[in-house]
XYZ file of C-alpha atoms in Angstrom:
447
model
C 65.564 292.602 66.392
C 64.377 294.766 69.286
C 60.839 293.478 69.727
C 59.697 291.839 72.966
C 59.469 288.071 72.816
C 57.964 286.668 76.104
C 54.710 287.794 77.686
C 53.061 286.789 80.932
C 52.570 283.144 79.764
C 55.200 282.258 77.231
C 55.227 283.634 73.674
C 51.892 284.820 72.391
C 50.530 286.866 69.535
C 48.710 286.842 66.193
C 49.624 283.801 64.141
C 51.794 284.723 61.171
C 53.027 287.985 62.706
C 56.076 288.495 64.954
C 56.936 286.685 67.012
C 54.844 283.880 65.466
C 55.917 284.305 61.893
C 57.673 281.364 60.242
C 61.261 282.518 60.365
C 61.026 283.689 64.006
C 59.489 280.361 65.078
C 62.248 278.519 63.384
C 64.758 280.672 65.251
C 62.911 279.916 68.516
C 63.214 276.207 67.920
C 66.949 276.523 67.111
C 67.609 278.914 70.001
C 65.915 276.550 72.468
C 68.244 273.746 71.428
C 71.273 276.109 71.588
C 70.272 277.088 75.162
C 70.061 273.454 76.061
C 73.459 272.833 74.525
C 74.931 275.696 76.512
C 73.703 273.883 79.638
C 75.327 270.593 78.537
C 72.051 268.728 78.210
C 71.103 266.201 75.602
C 68.986 267.669 72.870
C 65.519 266.174 72.840
C 62.130 267.862 72.851
C 58.469 266.836 72.829
C 55.790 268.991 71.211
C 52.015 269.024 71.543
C 49.483 271.481 70.092
C 45.916 272.706 70.283
C 43.305 272.636 67.545
C 43.943 276.065 66.011
C 44.391 276.020 62.243
C 47.753 277.662 62.697
C 49.102 275.276 65.311
C 50.287 272.621 62.891
C 52.467 274.875 60.820
C 53.881 276.589 63.872
C 54.695 273.174 65.333
C 56.405 272.170 62.066
C 58.459 275.379 61.927
C 59.581 275.044 65.505
C 60.494 271.368 65.000
C 62.469 272.278 61.852
C 64.535 274.820 63.792
C 65.182 272.438 66.661
C 66.160 269.557 64.351
C 68.566 271.834 62.384
C 70.431 272.123 65.684
C 70.620 268.333 66.101
C 67.636 267.817 68.302
C 65.520 264.660 68.452
C 61.993 266.078 68.108
C 58.830 264.103 68.920
C 55.274 265.296 68.347
C 52.297 263.846 70.204
C 49.841 265.745 68.021
C 46.810 267.497 69.424
C 47.229 267.185 73.256
C 46.509 269.188 76.409
C 49.322 271.301 77.880
C 49.700 269.102 81.021
C 50.321 266.057 78.840
C 53.471 267.783 77.472
C 54.509 268.860 80.995
C 54.186 265.239 82.208
C 56.071 263.705 79.341
C 58.867 266.332 79.688
C 59.162 265.476 83.353
C 58.946 261.620 83.015
C 59.520 260.722 79.367
C 63.263 261.363 79.022
C 62.880 264.715 77.205
C 65.020 267.734 77.995
C 62.305 270.258 77.010
C 58.675 270.339 76.115
C 56.813 272.801 73.876
C 53.119 273.464 73.626
C 51.736 275.315 70.637
C 48.643 277.064 72.024
C 47.188 280.469 73.015
C 45.086 278.849 75.671
C 41.804 280.756 76.122
C 42.542 283.336 73.323
C 40.594 283.454 69.986
C 41.594 281.152 67.148
C 43.591 283.844 65.321
C 46.097 284.065 68.098
C 48.608 281.374 69.026
C 51.482 280.882 71.365
C 54.481 278.871 72.508
C 54.815 277.572 76.002
C 58.133 275.998 76.966
C 58.788 273.520 79.766
C 62.168 272.542 81.264
C 63.276 268.952 81.887
C 61.224 268.835 85.173
C 57.998 269.779 83.404
C 58.211 273.320 84.870
C 57.516 276.442 82.830
C 60.493 278.597 82.090
C 61.126 281.164 84.794
C 61.867 284.778 83.954
C 65.663 284.257 84.010
C 65.388 281.421 81.445
C 63.018 283.413 79.305
C 65.459 286.354 79.245
C 68.354 284.056 78.257
C 66.344 282.382 75.496
C 65.027 285.670 74.173
C 68.601 287.031 73.982
C 69.590 284.184 71.740
C 66.502 284.492 69.516
C 66.805 288.242 69.103
C 70.600 288.215 68.554
C 71.117 289.303 64.856
C 74.676 287.928 64.860
C 73.634 284.376 63.857
C 71.542 283.350 60.912
C 68.458 281.125 60.848
C 69.732 277.601 60.322
C 69.115 275.467 57.334
C 65.911 273.416 57.567
C 66.033 270.360 59.697
C 63.708 267.360 59.463
C 60.047 267.157 60.504
C 59.240 265.684 63.974
C 58.689 262.040 64.641
C 54.999 261.563 65.504
C 54.264 259.284 68.526
C 50.613 259.476 69.491
C 51.027 256.581 71.922
C 52.834 258.847 74.353
C 49.515 260.608 75.053
C 48.212 257.321 76.478
C 50.954 257.385 79.168
C 49.652 260.741 80.389
C 46.063 259.502 80.502
C 47.074 256.420 82.461
C 48.940 258.663 84.863
C 46.023 260.899 85.772
C 43.507 258.099 85.545
C 45.286 256.391 88.505
C 43.986 259.173 90.685
C 40.427 257.794 90.359
C 40.623 254.209 89.045
C 37.077 253.429 89.943
C 34.386 256.055 90.603
C 32.514 253.915 93.066
C 29.680 255.591 94.937
C 28.750 257.941 92.112
C 26.792 255.409 90.079
C 26.183 255.948 86.375
C 26.367 259.718 86.799
C 25.738 261.999 83.903
C 28.737 264.301 83.432
C 28.608 267.312 81.154
C 31.957 268.158 79.517
C 32.713 271.311 77.566
C 36.085 270.876 75.779
C 36.095 274.443 74.276
C 36.643 272.816 70.836
C 40.199 272.566 71.974
C 42.980 270.126 72.896
C 40.956 267.910 75.163
C 38.217 267.224 72.682
C 39.714 263.931 71.612
C 40.632 262.698 75.105
C 38.196 264.017 77.750
C 35.016 262.145 76.613
C 37.028 258.844 76.236
C 38.681 259.236 79.707
C 35.471 259.876 81.563
C 33.549 257.304 79.557
C 36.056 254.615 80.440
C 35.594 255.499 84.066
C 31.946 254.668 83.816
C 30.360 258.080 83.514
C 27.535 258.836 81.016
C 29.415 261.677 79.234
C 27.295 264.422 77.581
C 29.547 266.599 75.449
C 29.532 270.139 74.013
C 32.398 272.054 72.437
C 33.947 268.807 71.209
C 33.915 269.423 67.460
C 36.976 271.550 66.629
C 37.281 272.862 63.094
C 40.451 274.950 63.470
C 38.510 278.162 63.951
C 35.986 277.563 66.724
C 38.366 277.036 69.732
C 36.916 278.978 72.728
C 34.140 280.396 70.547
C 31.332 280.897 72.970
C 32.302 277.798 74.859
C 34.855 276.463 77.375
C 36.077 278.002 80.652
C 35.885 281.551 79.358
C 32.181 281.112 78.635
C 30.827 279.023 81.538
C 27.380 280.353 81.028
C 27.155 278.074 78.023
C 27.894 275.045 80.131
C 25.467 276.309 82.872
C 22.592 276.328 80.345
C 23.696 272.973 78.936
C 23.816 271.300 82.387
C 20.287 272.442 83.266
C 18.876 271.499 79.852
C 20.395 267.986 80.040
C 19.678 267.571 83.754
C 23.263 266.708 84.649
C 24.389 266.733 88.357
C 27.518 268.557 87.338
C 29.610 269.718 84.445
C 33.182 270.915 83.712
C 34.282 273.572 81.196
C 37.851 273.236 80.079
C 39.951 275.865 78.282
C 41.597 275.603 74.852
C 44.719 273.919 76.010
C 43.209 271.909 78.844
C 45.261 273.317 81.766
C 42.307 274.798 83.654
C 38.676 274.062 84.479
C 35.578 275.873 85.693
C 32.746 273.753 87.172
C 28.981 273.978 87.167
C 26.804 272.276 89.757
C 23.496 270.614 89.092
C 21.558 273.869 89.606
C 23.611 275.627 86.959
C 25.666 277.663 89.444
C 29.175 278.446 88.219
C 32.077 277.473 90.572
C 35.381 279.338 90.073
C 38.781 278.266 91.105
C 38.379 279.546 94.701
C 35.514 277.086 95.310
C 37.410 274.244 93.612
C 40.453 274.934 95.809
C 38.312 274.856 98.925
C 36.681 271.493 97.964
C 40.014 269.961 97.096
C 41.778 271.353 100.168
C 39.131 269.888 102.505
C 39.271 266.536 100.718
C 43.056 266.267 100.814
C 43.075 267.307 104.443
C 40.615 264.487 105.253
C 43.001 262.037 103.750
C 46.115 263.462 105.434
C 47.505 264.490 101.989
C 47.436 268.285 102.533
C 51.103 268.691 103.308
C 51.836 271.523 105.715
C 48.096 272.212 106.102
C 48.442 275.127 103.683
C 47.136 276.117 100.242
C 48.701 278.454 97.673
C 46.503 281.063 95.947
C 47.062 284.329 94.140
C 46.468 287.885 95.288
C 43.118 287.798 93.455
C 41.569 284.989 95.455
C 38.613 286.046 97.616
C 39.274 286.794 101.273
C 36.396 284.395 102.042
C 38.682 281.532 100.878
C 41.317 282.602 103.447
C 38.683 282.774 106.255
C 36.938 279.462 105.371
C 40.241 277.619 105.165
C 41.383 279.105 108.461
C 38.223 277.692 110.043
C 39.479 274.233 108.953
C 43.009 274.906 110.332
C 44.427 275.511 106.882
C 46.749 278.450 106.078
C 46.336 280.349 102.816
C 49.673 281.392 101.235
C 49.308 284.142 98.654
C 51.577 284.699 95.600
C 51.632 286.822 92.470
C 49.039 286.235 89.783
C 50.007 283.527 87.357
C 50.102 279.734 87.509
C 53.869 279.637 87.200
C 54.095 281.687 90.417
C 51.732 279.311 92.142
C 54.065 276.430 91.165
C 57.098 278.285 92.283
C 55.531 278.907 95.749
C 54.399 275.314 95.999
C 57.965 274.113 95.235
C 59.624 276.632 97.608
C 57.326 275.767 100.517
C 56.873 272.026 99.709
C 53.097 272.185 99.585
C 50.548 269.940 97.889
C 47.833 272.197 96.458
C 47.579 275.626 94.844
C 45.666 277.443 92.194
C 43.950 280.517 90.770
C 40.423 281.822 90.597
C 40.622 281.340 86.822
C 40.603 277.607 87.276
C 44.320 276.726 87.160
C 44.617 274.129 89.978
C 47.940 272.426 90.613
C 48.547 269.144 92.512
C 52.384 269.101 92.347
C 52.662 265.562 93.722
C 50.858 264.366 90.548
C 51.677 266.918 87.813
C 53.918 270.048 87.740
C 51.249 272.243 86.056
C 47.503 272.941 86.162
C 45.359 270.270 84.576
C 41.608 270.559 84.001
C 41.145 266.808 83.610
C 43.083 265.976 86.805
C 41.209 268.670 88.654
C 37.897 267.086 87.515
C 39.044 263.620 88.725
C 39.928 265.165 92.088
C 36.523 266.823 92.441
C 34.860 263.478 91.542
C 37.058 261.757 94.185
C 35.811 264.289 96.751
C 32.235 263.534 95.812
C 32.773 259.840 95.947
C 34.494 260.047 99.416
C 31.724 262.124 100.963
C 28.694 260.888 98.968
C 27.740 264.474 98.472
C 26.851 266.555 95.379
C 29.147 269.247 94.181
C 26.808 272.088 95.214
C 26.708 270.754 98.706
C 30.544 270.623 98.965
C 31.044 274.105 97.476
C 28.428 275.895 99.487
C 30.565 275.662 102.623
C 32.906 278.281 101.176
C 31.909 281.768 102.404
C 32.478 284.177 99.515
C 32.726 287.835 100.514
C 31.261 290.609 98.353
C 33.958 292.255 96.155
C 34.222 295.723 94.654
C 36.760 296.629 91.961
C 37.322 300.222 90.778
C 39.756 301.145 88.040
C 41.109 304.654 88.006
C 42.982 305.954 84.910
C 46.159 307.733 85.826
C 48.582 309.980 83.951
C 51.596 308.402 85.578
C 52.301 305.466 87.866
C 53.753 307.293 90.833
C 54.808 305.315 93.951
C 51.717 305.755 96.133
C 53.755 305.876 99.303
C 55.314 309.191 98.143
C 51.823 310.768 97.999
C 50.791 311.517 101.665
C 47.137 312.057 100.877
C 46.730 308.803 98.880
C 48.823 306.802 101.321
C 46.795 308.210 104.155
C 43.377 307.342 102.792
C 44.576 303.792 101.888
C 45.896 303.276 105.345
C 42.579 304.548 106.843
C 40.455 302.296 104.678
C 42.711 299.260 105.209
C 42.335 299.561 108.934
C 38.564 299.640 108.631
C 38.572 296.753 106.153
C 40.720 294.584 108.434
C 38.363 295.257 111.313
C 35.574 293.696 109.157
C 37.846 290.640 108.291
C 37.913 292.059 104.775
C 40.803 292.894 102.425
C 42.113 295.862 100.505
C 44.311 295.353 97.389
C 45.712 298.363 95.463
C 48.071 297.991 92.455
C 48.795 299.436 89.084
C 47.865 297.507 85.991
C 50.880 295.874 84.263
C 49.560 296.748 80.804
C 47.367 299.914 81.115
C 47.712 303.358 82.800
C 45.240 302.212 85.401
C 45.264 301.851 89.229
C 43.122 298.954 90.417
C 41.415 299.297 93.782
C 39.859 296.062 95.034
C 37.979 295.678 98.354
C 36.365 292.680 99.893
C 34.238 292.666 102.990
C 30.957 291.578 104.570
C 29.036 294.768 103.726
C 28.766 295.477 99.971
C 27.631 299.011 100.337
C 30.292 299.874 102.918
C 33.202 298.548 100.818
C 31.783 300.291 97.711
C 31.903 303.599 99.718
C 35.446 302.950 100.793
C 36.610 302.032 97.285
C 35.077 305.221 95.930
C 36.755 307.282 98.657
C 40.220 306.012 97.674
C 39.414 306.471 94.000
C 38.350 310.124 94.563
C 41.689 310.994 96.179
C 43.670 309.124 93.456
C 41.785 310.906 90.658
C 42.535 314.236 92.247
C 46.208 313.575 92.431
C 47.014 311.376 89.339
C 43.974 311.614 87.087
């Protein structure tokens, strides 16, 4: 085999085709256990899955491969990704696996793998595991047994995150709109919030195997926006297919992305002296307005590469308590080692309870700067520093942008022959002009 196995977020592709065909999935399960054996760890793995029609057979194939290598395999059934991360970290398992393609259409699927600490595999671990899977010198093992099903383990996860907000006092019998994307949280989110005393109004909570993320969930927040206004709810939350991220809508139907959620949570944690280091981790794509608004509160913004696993790595390295992405992956590492849409919702509700304020009031304190993004197709990805005219115009524009407390971000796409030019600043027309100025020079040299 010479094909690529891991992508930017685990293994992902069309269900039934490499690398998510039956024989390869069995090899992945076996290879994961072999990699654990090489590291002298006990062989035990917990598996959860989303609601895609392919998730159950992929789970079974992976479990069969793992069991053939002597592993103790436990399935918790349909469950959000953070539940598997939590159980891997605290339930005595040496690895955790989630069968999900997150926000992708139902025809896709994926495999996310967590280490014993509930942390996603880093690139070094992915490379080592892929080498075993793609090594033709060993044969696919004989079939092992199916996993042991233990649905009670999911209750431990819910108890853990519920402890963050044991009693939503101060909010009253608030109506809470919840969009579960017809995904992994459909069976747990309404129950969780209902038990906490909220009047839960649901949408996207009727999975049929093919409707996950179909016009609903965090990738289609406009659906929740209309739903919130029609049902007159003071707020709503849109989760994604595997439940590790959330996008919010306030009572006026305004959509709040991860930057606004990070700001609200940072201010709340700071008020309770829980924002360790007075710093927050965000990716390169977060709006410069988040940086400025946090600085006004005495909070430093630490940037990292795009991807929730890089957010978690930075949080761990710098021993910080909050990080996230614009896409809605928000991580509270003191509580869970991965993003969690349900936990994020509880933290937002806690901030509302503590302040007695509505979500729109809390979020409007974040100053969001206008943003312009220009994509330029290039014939080759030449190092821009070796092109004097391109490097010169970038340096000139960057100086002007910084003077306006804005930001310039230029990078090649990782998947396309495209250079992305992103500017943020106070004046929309001015940053648009500067972006086009850079694009013109790039097109002349590389287009």
